[in-house]
Short mmCIF file of C-alpha atoms and ligand atoms in Angstrom, two decimals:
data_model
loop_
_atom_site.label_atom_id
_atom_site.label_comp_id
_atom_site.label_asym_id
_atom_site.label_seq_id
_atom_site.Cartn_x
_atom_site.Cartn_y
_atom_site.Cartn_z
CA MET A 29 21.22 9.52 -15.91
CA VAL A 30 19.82 10.14 -19.39
CA PRO A 31 16.01 10.29 -19.25
CA PRO A 32 14.20 7.51 -21.10
CA VAL A 33 13.82 8.10 -24.81
CA ALA A 34 10.25 8.80 -25.89
CA THR A 35 9.41 6.16 -28.49
CA ALA A 36 6.36 6.29 -30.76
CA GLU A 37 4.59 3.89 -28.40
CA ALA A 38 5.68 5.90 -25.39
CA GLU A 39 3.77 8.90 -26.73
CA THR A 40 0.61 6.77 -26.87
CA PRO A 41 -0.09 5.87 -23.27
CA SER A 42 -1.37 2.39 -22.58
CA THR A 43 -5.04 1.70 -22.92
CA TYR A 44 -7.07 -0.30 -20.47
CA GLY A 45 -6.67 -4.05 -20.62
CA THR A 46 -3.83 -4.43 -23.13
CA ALA A 47 -2.20 -7.41 -21.43
CA SER A 48 -3.96 -10.57 -22.54
CA PRO A 49 -4.33 -13.56 -20.25
CA PRO A 50 -2.40 -16.71 -21.09
CA PRO A 51 -4.43 -19.25 -23.10
CA ASN A 52 -6.14 -21.91 -20.96
CA ILE A 53 -5.92 -19.79 -17.87
CA GLU A 54 -7.77 -22.31 -15.71
CA THR A 55 -5.33 -25.15 -16.47
CA THR A 56 -2.33 -22.81 -16.20
CA VAL A 57 -3.41 -21.71 -12.72
CA ASP A 58 -4.10 -25.28 -11.59
CA ALA A 59 -0.72 -26.50 -12.82
CA LEU A 60 1.14 -23.62 -11.16
CA LEU A 61 -0.68 -24.09 -7.89
CA ALA A 62 -0.05 -27.85 -7.87
CA ALA A 63 3.66 -27.27 -8.55
CA GLN A 64 3.95 -24.66 -5.80
CA ARG A 65 2.01 -26.81 -3.34
CA ALA A 66 4.39 -29.70 -3.95
CA ASN A 67 7.36 -27.41 -3.39
CA ARG A 68 6.14 -25.28 -0.50
CA TRP A 69 7.63 -27.37 2.35
CA ALA A 70 11.04 -27.26 0.74
CA VAL A 71 10.73 -23.48 0.38
CA SER A 72 9.40 -22.92 3.89
CA SER A 73 12.19 -24.92 5.48
CA SER A 74 14.81 -22.67 3.84
CA SER A 75 17.31 -20.93 6.12
CA ALA A 76 17.60 -17.19 6.64
CA SER A 77 20.76 -17.15 4.51
CA GLU A 78 19.00 -18.85 1.61
CA ARG A 79 16.11 -16.38 1.73
CA ILE A 80 18.53 -13.46 2.00
CA GLY A 81 20.32 -14.81 -1.06
CA LYS A 82 17.09 -14.71 -3.07
CA ILE A 83 16.28 -11.16 -1.95
CA ARG A 84 19.83 -10.00 -2.79
CA ARG A 85 19.37 -11.39 -6.29
CA ILE A 86 16.24 -9.24 -6.67
CA ALA A 87 18.19 -6.15 -5.54
CA GLU A 88 21.03 -6.92 -7.95
CA TRP A 89 18.57 -7.41 -10.80
CA VAL A 90 17.01 -4.02 -10.02
CA GLU A 91 20.45 -2.33 -10.06
CA GLN A 92 21.32 -4.02 -13.36
CA HIS A 93 17.99 -3.14 -15.03
CA ARG A 94 17.61 0.42 -13.77
CA ASP A 95 17.34 1.89 -17.25
CA ALA A 96 14.69 -0.62 -18.29
CA ILE A 97 12.66 0.22 -15.18
CA LEU A 98 12.89 3.95 -15.91
CA GLN A 99 11.85 3.34 -19.51
CA ALA A 100 8.87 1.19 -18.49
CA GLY A 101 7.68 3.93 -16.10
CA TYR A 102 7.83 6.39 -18.97
CA ASP A 103 6.16 4.07 -21.46
CA ASP A 104 3.23 3.32 -19.17
CA PHE A 105 2.24 6.87 -18.23
CA ARG A 106 5.17 9.18 -18.93
CA LYS A 107 6.37 8.94 -15.37
CA PRO A 108 9.45 11.16 -14.85
CA ALA A 109 12.68 9.19 -14.32
CA THR A 110 13.33 10.89 -10.97
CA GLU A 111 9.93 9.78 -9.72
CA VAL A 112 10.56 6.22 -10.90
CA GLU A 113 13.87 6.29 -8.97
CA LEU A 114 12.25 7.66 -5.83
CA THR A 115 8.95 5.77 -5.78
CA GLU A 116 9.65 2.48 -7.56
CA ILE A 117 13.37 1.67 -7.31
CA TYR A 118 14.25 3.23 -3.94
CA PRO A 119 11.44 1.56 -1.91
CA VAL A 120 12.35 -1.84 -3.37
CA LEU A 121 16.06 -1.45 -2.68
CA THR A 122 15.56 -0.09 0.87
CA GLU A 123 13.10 -2.88 1.64
CA ALA A 124 15.55 -5.48 0.32
CA ARG A 125 18.45 -4.02 2.35
CA HIS A 126 16.36 -3.71 5.50
CA VAL A 127 15.05 -7.28 5.27
CA CYS A 128 18.52 -8.72 4.57
CA ARG A 129 19.91 -6.87 7.58
CA HIS A 130 17.25 -8.08 10.04
CA LEU A 131 15.78 -11.33 8.74
CA LYS A 132 17.87 -13.70 10.87
CA ARG A 133 16.59 -11.97 14.00
CA TRP A 134 12.97 -11.82 12.81
CA MET A 135 12.96 -15.55 12.01
CA ARG A 136 14.34 -16.56 15.40
CA PRO A 137 11.65 -18.01 17.70
CA LYS A 138 10.68 -15.52 20.43
CA TRP A 139 10.65 -16.94 23.96
CA VAL A 140 7.76 -15.78 26.12
CA LYS A 141 7.71 -15.67 29.94
CA PRO A 142 5.41 -18.15 31.72
CA SER A 143 2.63 -16.95 34.01
CA LEU A 144 2.49 -18.46 37.50
CA ALA A 145 0.14 -21.21 36.30
CA MET A 146 2.49 -21.95 33.39
CA ILE A 147 5.63 -21.94 35.51
CA SER A 148 6.66 -25.48 34.53
CA THR A 149 6.43 -24.78 30.78
CA ARG A 150 8.79 -23.20 28.25
CA SER A 151 7.05 -21.46 25.40
CA GLN A 152 7.93 -19.61 22.25
CA ILE A 153 6.41 -18.06 19.16
CA GLN A 154 7.70 -19.60 15.96
CA TYR A 155 7.30 -17.85 12.63
CA GLU A 156 6.09 -20.34 10.08
CA ALA A 157 5.53 -19.63 6.41
CA LYS A 158 1.89 -19.47 5.39
CA GLY A 159 2.56 -21.60 2.27
CA VAL A 160 1.40 -20.69 -1.24
CA THR A 161 0.48 -17.03 -1.46
CA LEU A 162 -1.17 -14.74 -3.99
CA ILE A 163 -0.06 -11.14 -4.61
CA LEU A 164 -2.46 -8.95 -6.62
CA SER A 165 -1.12 -5.48 -7.36
CA PRO A 166 -2.35 -2.15 -8.80
CA TRP A 167 -1.04 -0.02 -11.64
CA ASN A 168 -0.08 3.21 -9.88
CA TYR A 169 3.30 2.02 -8.51
CA PRO A 170 3.44 -1.21 -10.45
CA PHE A 171 7.06 -2.15 -9.67
CA ASN A 172 7.19 -1.16 -5.99
CA LEU A 173 3.77 -2.58 -5.09
CA THR A 174 4.49 -5.93 -6.73
CA VAL A 175 8.12 -6.45 -5.71
CA VAL A 176 7.98 -5.20 -2.09
CA PRO A 177 5.25 -7.73 -1.13
CA LEU A 178 7.24 -10.38 -3.01
CA ILE A 179 10.28 -9.60 -0.81
CA SER A 180 8.09 -10.05 2.31
CA ALA A 181 6.69 -13.33 0.97
CA ILE A 182 10.19 -14.68 0.28
CA ALA A 183 11.49 -13.46 3.65
CA ALA A 184 8.76 -15.43 5.38
CA GLY A 185 9.52 -18.57 3.32
CA ASN A 186 6.52 -18.68 1.01
CA CYS A 187 5.85 -19.59 -2.58
CA ALA A 188 4.06 -16.83 -4.49
CA ILE A 189 1.98 -16.25 -7.58
CA LEU A 190 1.92 -12.61 -8.68
CA LYS A 191 -0.73 -10.90 -10.79
CA PRO A 192 0.29 -7.33 -11.59
CA SER A 193 -2.05 -4.79 -13.16
CA GLU A 194 -3.04 -5.01 -16.79
CA MET A 195 -3.08 -1.20 -17.02
CA THR A 196 0.70 -0.78 -16.95
CA PRO A 197 1.83 -3.45 -19.42
CA ALA A 198 5.41 -2.18 -19.78
CA MET A 199 6.19 -2.43 -16.07
CA SER A 200 4.15 -5.60 -15.55
CA GLY A 201 6.04 -7.19 -18.46
CA LEU A 202 9.35 -6.17 -16.89
CA VAL A 203 8.44 -7.66 -13.51
CA ALA A 204 7.43 -10.85 -15.37
CA ARG A 205 10.90 -10.90 -16.94
CA MET A 206 12.55 -10.43 -13.57
CA VAL A 207 10.56 -13.28 -12.02
CA THR A 208 11.33 -15.62 -14.94
CA GLU A 209 15.04 -14.80 -14.83
CA LEU A 210 15.39 -15.19 -11.07
CA PHE A 211 12.99 -17.91 -9.97
CA ASP A 212 11.77 -21.35 -10.74
CA GLN A 213 8.01 -21.04 -11.19
CA HIS A 214 7.54 -23.79 -8.60
CA GLU A 215 8.55 -21.07 -6.16
CA VAL A 216 7.60 -17.70 -7.68
CA ALA A 217 5.46 -17.29 -10.78
CA LEU A 218 3.80 -14.31 -12.43
CA LEU A 219 0.65 -14.31 -14.51
CA GLU A 220 -0.14 -11.26 -16.63
CA GLY A 221 -3.71 -10.43 -17.51
CA ASP A 222 -6.82 -8.64 -16.41
CA VAL A 223 -9.83 -9.36 -14.22
CA GLU A 224 -10.33 -12.78 -15.83
CA VAL A 225 -6.92 -13.94 -14.57
CA ALA A 226 -7.46 -12.35 -11.16
CA GLN A 227 -10.80 -14.13 -10.85
CA ALA A 228 -9.36 -17.49 -11.92
CA LEU A 229 -6.75 -17.08 -9.18
CA LEU A 230 -9.23 -15.90 -6.55
CA ALA A 231 -11.43 -18.94 -7.17
CA ARG A 232 -8.57 -21.18 -5.90
CA ARG A 233 -7.39 -21.86 -2.38
CA PHE A 234 -4.32 -19.90 -1.30
CA ASP A 235 -2.74 -19.74 2.15
CA HIS A 236 -2.63 -15.94 2.08
CA ILE A 237 -3.74 -13.22 -0.29
CA PHE A 238 -1.93 -9.88 -0.33
CA PHE A 239 -4.04 -7.42 -2.31
CA THR A 240 -3.24 -3.81 -3.10
CA GLY A 241 -5.95 -1.88 -4.93
CA SER A 242 -9.30 -0.18 -4.58
CA PRO A 243 -11.76 -0.75 -1.72
CA GLN A 244 -14.35 -1.93 -4.28
CA VAL A 245 -12.14 -4.77 -5.54
CA GLY A 246 -10.89 -5.32 -1.96
CA LYS A 247 -14.43 -6.43 -1.08
CA ILE A 248 -14.41 -8.93 -3.98
CA VAL A 249 -11.04 -10.28 -2.80
CA MET A 250 -12.20 -10.62 0.81
CA GLU A 251 -15.37 -12.39 -0.27
CA ALA A 252 -13.40 -14.82 -2.45
CA ALA A 253 -10.92 -15.44 0.40
CA SER A 254 -13.73 -16.13 2.83
CA ARG A 255 -14.81 -19.13 0.75
CA HIS A 256 -11.56 -20.86 1.74
CA LEU A 257 -11.06 -19.01 5.05
CA THR A 258 -7.84 -17.64 3.56
CA THR A 259 -6.15 -14.82 5.46
CA VAL A 260 -5.88 -11.50 3.64
CA THR A 261 -3.83 -8.35 3.73
CA LEU A 262 -5.80 -5.58 2.04
CA GLU A 263 -3.87 -2.44 1.12
CA LEU A 264 -6.65 -0.16 -0.11
CA GLY A 265 -7.28 3.55 -0.65
CA GLY A 266 -9.69 6.29 0.30
CA LYS A 267 -9.92 10.01 0.88
CA SER A 268 -6.82 11.05 2.84
CA PRO A 269 -7.40 14.49 4.41
CA VAL A 270 -4.96 17.27 5.25
CA VAL A 271 -5.67 19.68 8.11
CA VAL A 272 -3.89 23.05 8.00
CA ASP A 273 -4.60 25.14 11.09
CA GLU A 274 -3.95 28.84 11.60
CA SER A 275 -0.61 28.21 13.36
CA ALA A 276 0.88 26.15 10.50
CA HIS A 277 3.91 27.28 8.53
CA LEU A 278 1.95 27.91 5.34
CA GLN A 279 4.74 27.86 2.78
CA ASP A 280 6.15 24.64 4.22
CA ALA A 281 2.67 23.07 4.21
CA ALA A 282 2.04 24.24 0.63
CA ASP A 283 5.36 22.84 -0.64
CA LYS A 284 4.77 19.46 0.96
CA VAL A 285 1.11 19.19 -0.05
CA ALA A 286 1.91 20.14 -3.67
CA TRP A 287 4.66 17.54 -3.93
CA GLY A 288 2.68 14.79 -2.17
CA LYS A 289 -0.35 15.51 -4.32
CA LEU A 290 1.30 15.85 -7.70
CA ILE A 291 3.96 13.16 -7.69
CA ASN A 292 2.69 10.43 -10.06
CA GLN A 293 0.06 13.01 -11.21
CA GLY A 294 -1.90 12.50 -8.01
CA GLN A 295 -2.33 8.78 -8.71
CA THR A 296 -1.08 7.83 -5.25
CA CYS A 297 -3.03 5.97 -2.58
CA ILE A 298 -1.71 8.27 0.18
CA ALA A 299 -1.90 11.52 -1.81
CA PRO A 300 -3.74 14.38 -0.06
CA ASP A 301 -7.31 14.02 -1.26
CA TYR A 302 -8.74 17.24 0.20
CA VAL A 303 -7.36 20.01 2.40
CA LEU A 304 -9.22 21.47 5.37
CA VAL A 305 -7.76 24.95 5.95
CA HIS A 306 -8.54 27.33 8.79
CA ARG A 307 -10.56 30.21 7.33
CA LYS A 308 -8.13 32.80 8.71
CA VAL A 309 -5.32 31.43 6.53
CA PHE A 310 -7.41 30.04 3.66
CA GLU A 311 -6.52 32.68 1.05
CA ALA A 312 -2.85 32.77 2.09
CA PHE A 313 -2.59 28.98 1.88
CA LYS A 314 -4.33 28.90 -1.51
CA ASP A 315 -1.89 31.52 -2.83
CA ALA A 316 1.11 29.67 -1.39
CA LEU A 317 -0.06 26.39 -2.95
CA SER A 318 -0.70 28.05 -6.34
CA SER A 319 2.74 29.65 -6.39
CA THR A 320 4.42 26.38 -5.36
CA ILE A 321 2.72 24.57 -8.26
CA GLN A 322 3.97 27.32 -10.60
CA LYS A 323 7.48 27.07 -9.14
CA PHE A 324 7.52 23.27 -9.49
CA TYR A 325 5.94 22.85 -12.92
CA GLY A 326 5.71 26.18 -14.80
CA HIS A 327 4.04 29.56 -14.65
CA ASP A 328 1.15 28.98 -17.04
CA SER A 329 -0.98 26.08 -18.27
CA ALA A 330 1.06 25.66 -21.46
CA ALA A 331 4.34 25.45 -19.52
CA ARG A 332 2.90 22.97 -17.06
CA ARG A 333 1.61 20.81 -19.92
CA GLN A 334 5.16 20.75 -21.32
CA SER A 335 6.73 19.97 -17.95
CA PRO A 336 8.79 16.77 -18.01
CA ASP A 337 8.16 16.48 -14.28
CA LEU A 338 4.46 15.65 -14.47
CA ALA A 339 3.31 12.17 -15.46
CA ARG A 340 0.08 11.52 -17.38
CA ILE A 341 -3.23 9.94 -16.38
CA VAL A 342 -2.79 6.21 -16.83
CA ASN A 343 -5.48 5.61 -19.46
CA GLU A 344 -8.66 6.92 -21.08
CA ARG A 345 -10.92 5.26 -18.56
CA HIS A 346 -9.28 7.09 -15.66
CA PHE A 347 -9.08 10.31 -17.68
CA ARG A 348 -12.84 10.16 -18.29
CA ARG A 349 -13.45 9.36 -14.60
CA LEU A 350 -11.47 12.42 -13.51
CA ARG A 351 -13.00 14.77 -16.05
CA ARG A 352 -16.48 13.67 -14.99
CA LEU A 353 -15.51 14.22 -11.34
CA LEU A 354 -14.28 17.72 -12.20
CA ASP A 355 -17.21 18.64 -14.47
CA GLU A 356 -19.87 17.36 -12.08
CA SER A 357 -18.27 19.07 -9.10
CA VAL A 358 -18.17 22.37 -11.02
CA ALA A 359 -21.76 21.87 -12.19
CA GLN A 360 -22.75 21.48 -8.53
CA GLY A 361 -21.11 24.79 -7.58
CA ALA A 362 -17.36 24.15 -7.12
CA LYS A 363 -15.03 26.92 -8.38
CA VAL A 364 -11.75 26.24 -10.13
CA ALA A 365 -9.22 28.28 -8.13
CA PHE A 366 -6.20 27.15 -10.13
CA GLY A 367 -5.60 25.12 -13.32
CA GLY A 368 -8.52 23.19 -14.75
CA GLU A 369 -7.17 22.44 -18.25
CA THR A 370 -7.86 18.95 -19.63
CA VAL A 371 -6.70 17.50 -22.97
CA ALA A 372 -8.17 14.09 -23.76
CA GLU A 373 -5.72 13.20 -26.59
CA GLU A 374 -2.79 13.64 -24.22
CA LEU A 375 -4.47 12.17 -21.13
CA TRP A 376 -3.56 15.48 -19.56
CA ILE A 377 -5.25 16.96 -16.54
CA GLU A 378 -3.61 20.08 -15.20
CA PRO A 379 -2.90 20.39 -11.45
CA THR A 380 -6.21 21.85 -10.32
CA LEU A 381 -7.34 23.46 -7.08
CA LEU A 382 -11.07 23.59 -6.30
CA GLU A 383 -12.85 25.75 -3.74
CA GLN A 384 -16.46 26.15 -2.60
CA VAL A 385 -16.98 22.46 -3.32
CA PRO A 386 -20.38 21.28 -2.05
CA GLU A 387 -20.07 18.36 0.34
CA GLY A 388 -22.24 16.21 -1.96
CA ALA A 389 -20.07 16.83 -5.07
CA PRO A 390 -18.02 13.89 -6.42
CA ALA A 391 -14.74 15.65 -5.49
CA MET A 392 -15.76 15.40 -1.81
CA GLN A 393 -17.35 11.96 -2.07
CA GLU A 394 -15.06 9.79 -4.23
CA GLU A 395 -11.35 9.02 -3.91
CA ILE A 396 -9.92 11.52 -6.41
CA PHE A 397 -6.73 9.65 -7.42
CA GLY A 398 -5.60 12.41 -9.79
CA PRO A 399 -4.24 15.99 -9.78
CA ILE A 400 -7.43 17.66 -8.50
CA LEU A 401 -7.45 19.02 -4.95
CA PRO A 402 -10.44 20.55 -3.12
CA LEU A 403 -9.62 23.22 -0.51
CA VAL A 404 -12.23 23.46 2.23
CA PRO A 405 -12.27 26.23 4.87
CA PHE A 406 -13.11 25.57 8.52
CA ASP A 407 -13.69 27.91 11.47
CA ASP A 408 -13.35 25.49 14.32
CA LEU A 409 -11.13 22.41 14.53
CA ASP A 410 -14.10 20.41 15.84
CA ASP A 411 -15.93 21.08 12.55
CA ALA A 412 -12.91 19.85 10.57
CA LEU A 413 -12.75 16.68 12.66
CA ALA A 414 -16.49 16.11 12.24
CA LYS A 415 -16.06 16.30 8.46
CA ILE A 416 -13.23 13.73 8.54
CA ARG A 417 -15.24 11.46 10.82
CA SER A 418 -18.26 11.63 8.54
CA LYS A 419 -16.31 9.75 5.86
CA GLU A 420 -14.75 6.27 5.82
CA LYS A 421 -11.50 5.91 7.79
CA PRO A 422 -8.76 7.08 5.41
CA LEU A 423 -5.46 5.43 4.54
CA ALA A 424 -3.48 8.50 5.67
CA LEU A 425 -4.12 11.74 7.51
CA TYR A 426 -1.87 14.80 7.54
CA VAL A 427 -1.90 17.67 9.99
CA PHE A 428 0.06 20.91 9.67
CA SER A 429 0.22 22.90 12.87
CA SER A 430 2.79 24.33 15.25
CA ARG A 431 0.51 23.76 18.26
CA SER A 432 0.98 20.41 19.96
CA ASP A 433 -2.50 20.56 21.53
CA ALA A 434 -4.09 20.93 18.09
CA VAL A 435 -2.02 18.04 16.71
CA ARG A 436 -3.02 15.88 19.68
CA LYS A 437 -6.67 16.80 19.18
CA VAL A 438 -6.58 15.84 15.49
CA LEU A 439 -4.85 12.51 16.16
CA GLN A 440 -7.09 11.63 19.11
CA GLY A 441 -10.26 12.70 17.36
CA THR A 442 -9.78 10.72 14.14
CA SER A 443 -8.74 7.30 12.89
CA SER A 444 -6.61 6.51 9.83
CA GLY A 445 -4.19 3.87 8.57
CA GLY A 446 -1.18 6.16 9.13
CA ALA A 447 -0.57 9.82 9.85
CA CYS A 448 2.12 12.48 9.43
CA VAL A 449 2.53 15.69 11.40
CA ASN A 450 3.89 18.60 9.34
CA GLU A 451 4.69 16.17 6.56
CA VAL A 452 2.99 14.29 3.74
CA ALA A 453 3.38 10.63 2.66
CA LEU A 454 6.82 10.14 4.19
CA HIS A 455 5.63 7.45 6.61
CA PHE A 456 5.41 5.12 3.59
CA LEU A 457 9.21 5.14 3.31
CA HIS A 458 10.00 4.59 7.00
CA PRO A 459 11.30 1.02 7.29
CA ASN A 460 10.29 0.59 10.94
CA LEU A 461 6.68 1.75 10.63
CA PRO A 462 3.82 -0.54 9.64
CA PHE A 463 2.12 0.62 6.46
CA GLY A 464 -1.55 -0.12 6.01
CA GLY A 465 -5.11 1.05 6.31
CA ILE A 466 -7.98 0.49 8.69
CA ASN A 467 -11.42 -0.91 7.79
CA HIS A 468 -12.39 0.72 4.47
CA SER A 469 -8.77 1.70 3.71
CA GLY A 470 -7.37 -1.74 4.44
CA HIS A 471 -6.63 -4.57 6.74
CA GLY A 472 -3.18 -5.67 7.99
CA SER A 473 0.18 -4.05 7.34
CA SER A 474 3.19 -4.24 5.06
CA HIS A 475 6.86 -3.21 5.04
CA GLY A 476 9.81 -4.52 7.04
CA VAL A 477 8.99 -6.78 9.94
CA TYR A 478 5.26 -6.08 9.43
CA GLY A 479 5.43 -7.45 5.89
CA PHE A 480 7.35 -10.48 7.18
CA LYS A 481 4.62 -11.06 9.79
CA ALA A 482 1.83 -10.60 7.22
CA PHE A 483 3.20 -13.60 5.32
CA SER A 484 3.96 -15.63 8.48
CA HIS A 485 1.85 -17.52 10.95
CA GLU A 486 2.79 -16.82 14.56
CA ARG A 487 2.69 -20.34 15.89
CA ALA A 488 2.43 -20.78 19.66
CA VAL A 489 4.65 -23.68 20.76
CA LEU A 490 4.55 -24.80 24.39
CA LYS A 491 7.03 -27.34 25.75
CA HIS A 492 6.43 -29.29 28.90
CA THR A 493 8.20 -31.91 31.00
CA ARG A 494 6.51 -35.07 32.23
CA PHE A 495 5.57 -33.28 35.41
CA SER A 496 2.36 -31.33 35.00
CA ALA A 497 0.20 -29.80 37.71
CA LEU A 498 -2.68 -30.15 35.26
CA LYS A 499 -2.61 -33.93 35.78
CA MET A 500 -3.77 -33.33 39.35
CA MET A 501 -6.95 -31.82 37.95
CA ALA A 502 -7.86 -34.76 35.74
CA PRO A 503 -11.05 -36.78 36.33
CA PRO A 504 -12.54 -38.18 38.42
CA TYR A 505 -13.46 -34.75 39.78
CA THR A 506 -13.25 -35.54 43.47
CA ASP A 507 -13.77 -32.92 46.14
CA TRP A 508 -10.01 -32.50 46.35
CA VAL A 509 -9.77 -31.82 42.57
CA LYS A 510 -12.68 -29.36 42.82
CA LYS A 511 -10.85 -27.54 45.61
CA LEU A 512 -7.64 -27.42 43.58
CA VAL A 513 -9.47 -26.05 40.53
CA GLY A 514 -11.17 -23.49 42.79
CA LEU A 515 -7.80 -22.32 44.14
CA THR A 516 -6.31 -22.20 40.63
CA VAL A 517 -9.17 -20.08 39.28
CA LYS A 518 -8.88 -17.75 42.27
CA PHE A 519 -5.12 -17.29 42.58
CA LEU A 520 -3.21 -18.42 39.47
P1 NAD B 615 -8.00 -2.09 -8.71
O1 NAD B 615 -8.62 -2.52 -7.44
O2 NAD B 615 -8.85 -1.72 -9.85
O3 NAD B 615 -7.00 -3.24 -9.26
C1 NAD B 615 -6.03 -3.88 -8.45
C2 NAD B 615 -5.82 -5.31 -8.97
O4 NAD B 615 -7.05 -6.03 -8.89
C3 NAD B 615 -5.37 -5.39 -10.42
O5 NAD B 615 -4.37 -6.39 -10.52
C4 NAD B 615 -6.63 -5.79 -11.16
O6 NAD B 615 -6.37 -6.58 -12.31
C5 NAD B 615 -7.39 -6.59 -10.14
N1 NAD B 615 -8.84 -6.49 -10.34
C6 NAD B 615 -9.54 -5.44 -10.84
N2 NAD B 615 -10.87 -5.71 -10.85
C7 NAD B 615 -11.00 -6.96 -10.33
C8 NAD B 615 -12.12 -7.81 -10.07
N3 NAD B 615 -13.36 -7.42 -10.37
N4 NAD B 615 -11.89 -9.02 -9.53
C9 NAD B 615 -10.64 -9.41 -9.21
N5 NAD B 615 -9.55 -8.65 -9.45
C10 NAD B 615 -9.71 -7.45 -10.00
O7 NAD B 615 -7.01 -0.89 -8.29
P2 NAD B 615 -6.15 0.03 -9.24
O8 NAD B 615 -7.04 0.91 -10.05
O9 NAD B 615 -5.11 -0.76 -9.95
O10 NAD B 615 -5.40 0.94 -8.14
C11 NAD B 615 -5.98 2.08 -7.58
C12 NAD B 615 -6.52 1.82 -6.18
O11 NAD B 615 -5.56 1.16 -5.40
C13 NAD B 615 -6.85 3.12 -5.44
O12 NAD B 615 -8.02 2.95 -4.70
C14 NAD B 615 -5.65 3.29 -4.51
O13 NAD B 615 -5.91 4.08 -3.39
C15 NAD B 615 -5.34 1.87 -4.17
N6 NAD B 615 -3.95 1.70 -3.77
C16 NAD B 615 -3.66 1.38 -2.48
C17 NAD B 615 -2.32 1.25 -2.08
C18 NAD B 615 -1.95 0.90 -0.67
O14 NAD B 615 -0.79 0.57 -0.44
N7 NAD B 615 -2.86 0.94 0.29
C19 NAD B 615 -1.31 1.47 -3.00
C20 NAD B 615 -1.66 1.79 -4.30
C21 NAD B 615 -2.98 1.89 -4.70
#
């Protein structure tokens, strides 16, 4: 595949807030919502085959517009074509295939066994669509993180309004085109725009909100949802730690950490945020990581800056945020162990390793979300676990070790949305694992059957015949009824 051609615009990465909201946003939102509300029962009574048909059309559209998707990834922040394939196109296509393969089974009501007291009943769980749903997505994987939730929403029989990020206008515009070409807006609609549009949407009543973004905005979304008691799925971020103990295969760990950290220029919710390394192997791991970065992207700063395999920081605002994080951390005593070059005009931050980072420095306090990685030595695994536990529960946790007792200790002694052992980030791509955070890193799960369930209500349906033992317990509460209730409470 020929890489996307760098146009004049492509060399000037997008600036914050370029997508403008539609005029009369309030009336646009009201009209869309009214249209989707009127249509939602027709959509939710659709068969599995009809829903599969819609999802197949998305997959076909993706195949047919591959080049446009690669180009949009490049235009937004110079994302390498291979990374667009792997992190935007592949997750959407695998999700679509997986859902099409299993949806009939997922939609089928699930019979449940009666307890002794329920012996005369037949009961099942039915999966009903929530109704009209809202999907708010971030900029870092703008295609994947908008279209995968859309597939789940369709699978569960919902209408959806999408609001992608304003920071990646090329990809958001392309998703808008896809939605317009494939769907009637009474079923799926997309509104481009910034916070103003998101807030206009959040002020309205939806039946479910699926939000992917920062914990800060997650709080705003949850607060808005609470006004209507709307259910939410919150896919958030945080500081995902890596633990490398003295028994780990260091080169393997270094290769995986470097790739997981630097894909998308570190702008990944599950990227390693800091690495806790046993002191005995600290220097060896640092060297292995440095040489892997050189092998992947070039032997000196100039070569790495020229590398076609590293994306750029998405915009000036995030560039300034990262440079401040780096400068303040260094001012507080952190040492740059590798890299450190920054070029504002190119939104370029070199892959950078930090050591001796004080715990209070921004690099150890804020989600980094860029190509800067603190390495922190530990002497005792308990100290490493205490450090992880002192922070909010992360979205992901990675442990590299060849000792099963150490792995068990790390998993039992911490909490995180997901975890990988001797691997980084791969759990995101596993179709049978739930993907999501816990508390500060999120709420609820996505992907496969978990995405289907996020957009469904599990409705308990109990069927009974005319005969019911419960009738014998109806008033008046005679002594005999009291005795019967007593026996029921005791034995059934
Ligand atoms: P963000 O929270 O700034 O924005 C996400 C969406 O919310 C955008 O559509 C944006 O327009 C909207 N928004 C922004 N401010 C708002 C406000 N005040 N009120 C209402 N809506 C608002 O997130 P981002 O910068 O686009 O993405 C980065 C964050 O997302 C990181 O924290 C990252 O870890 C997280 N993330 C999580 C996942 C996941 O699956 N858990 C995936 C990707 C990114």
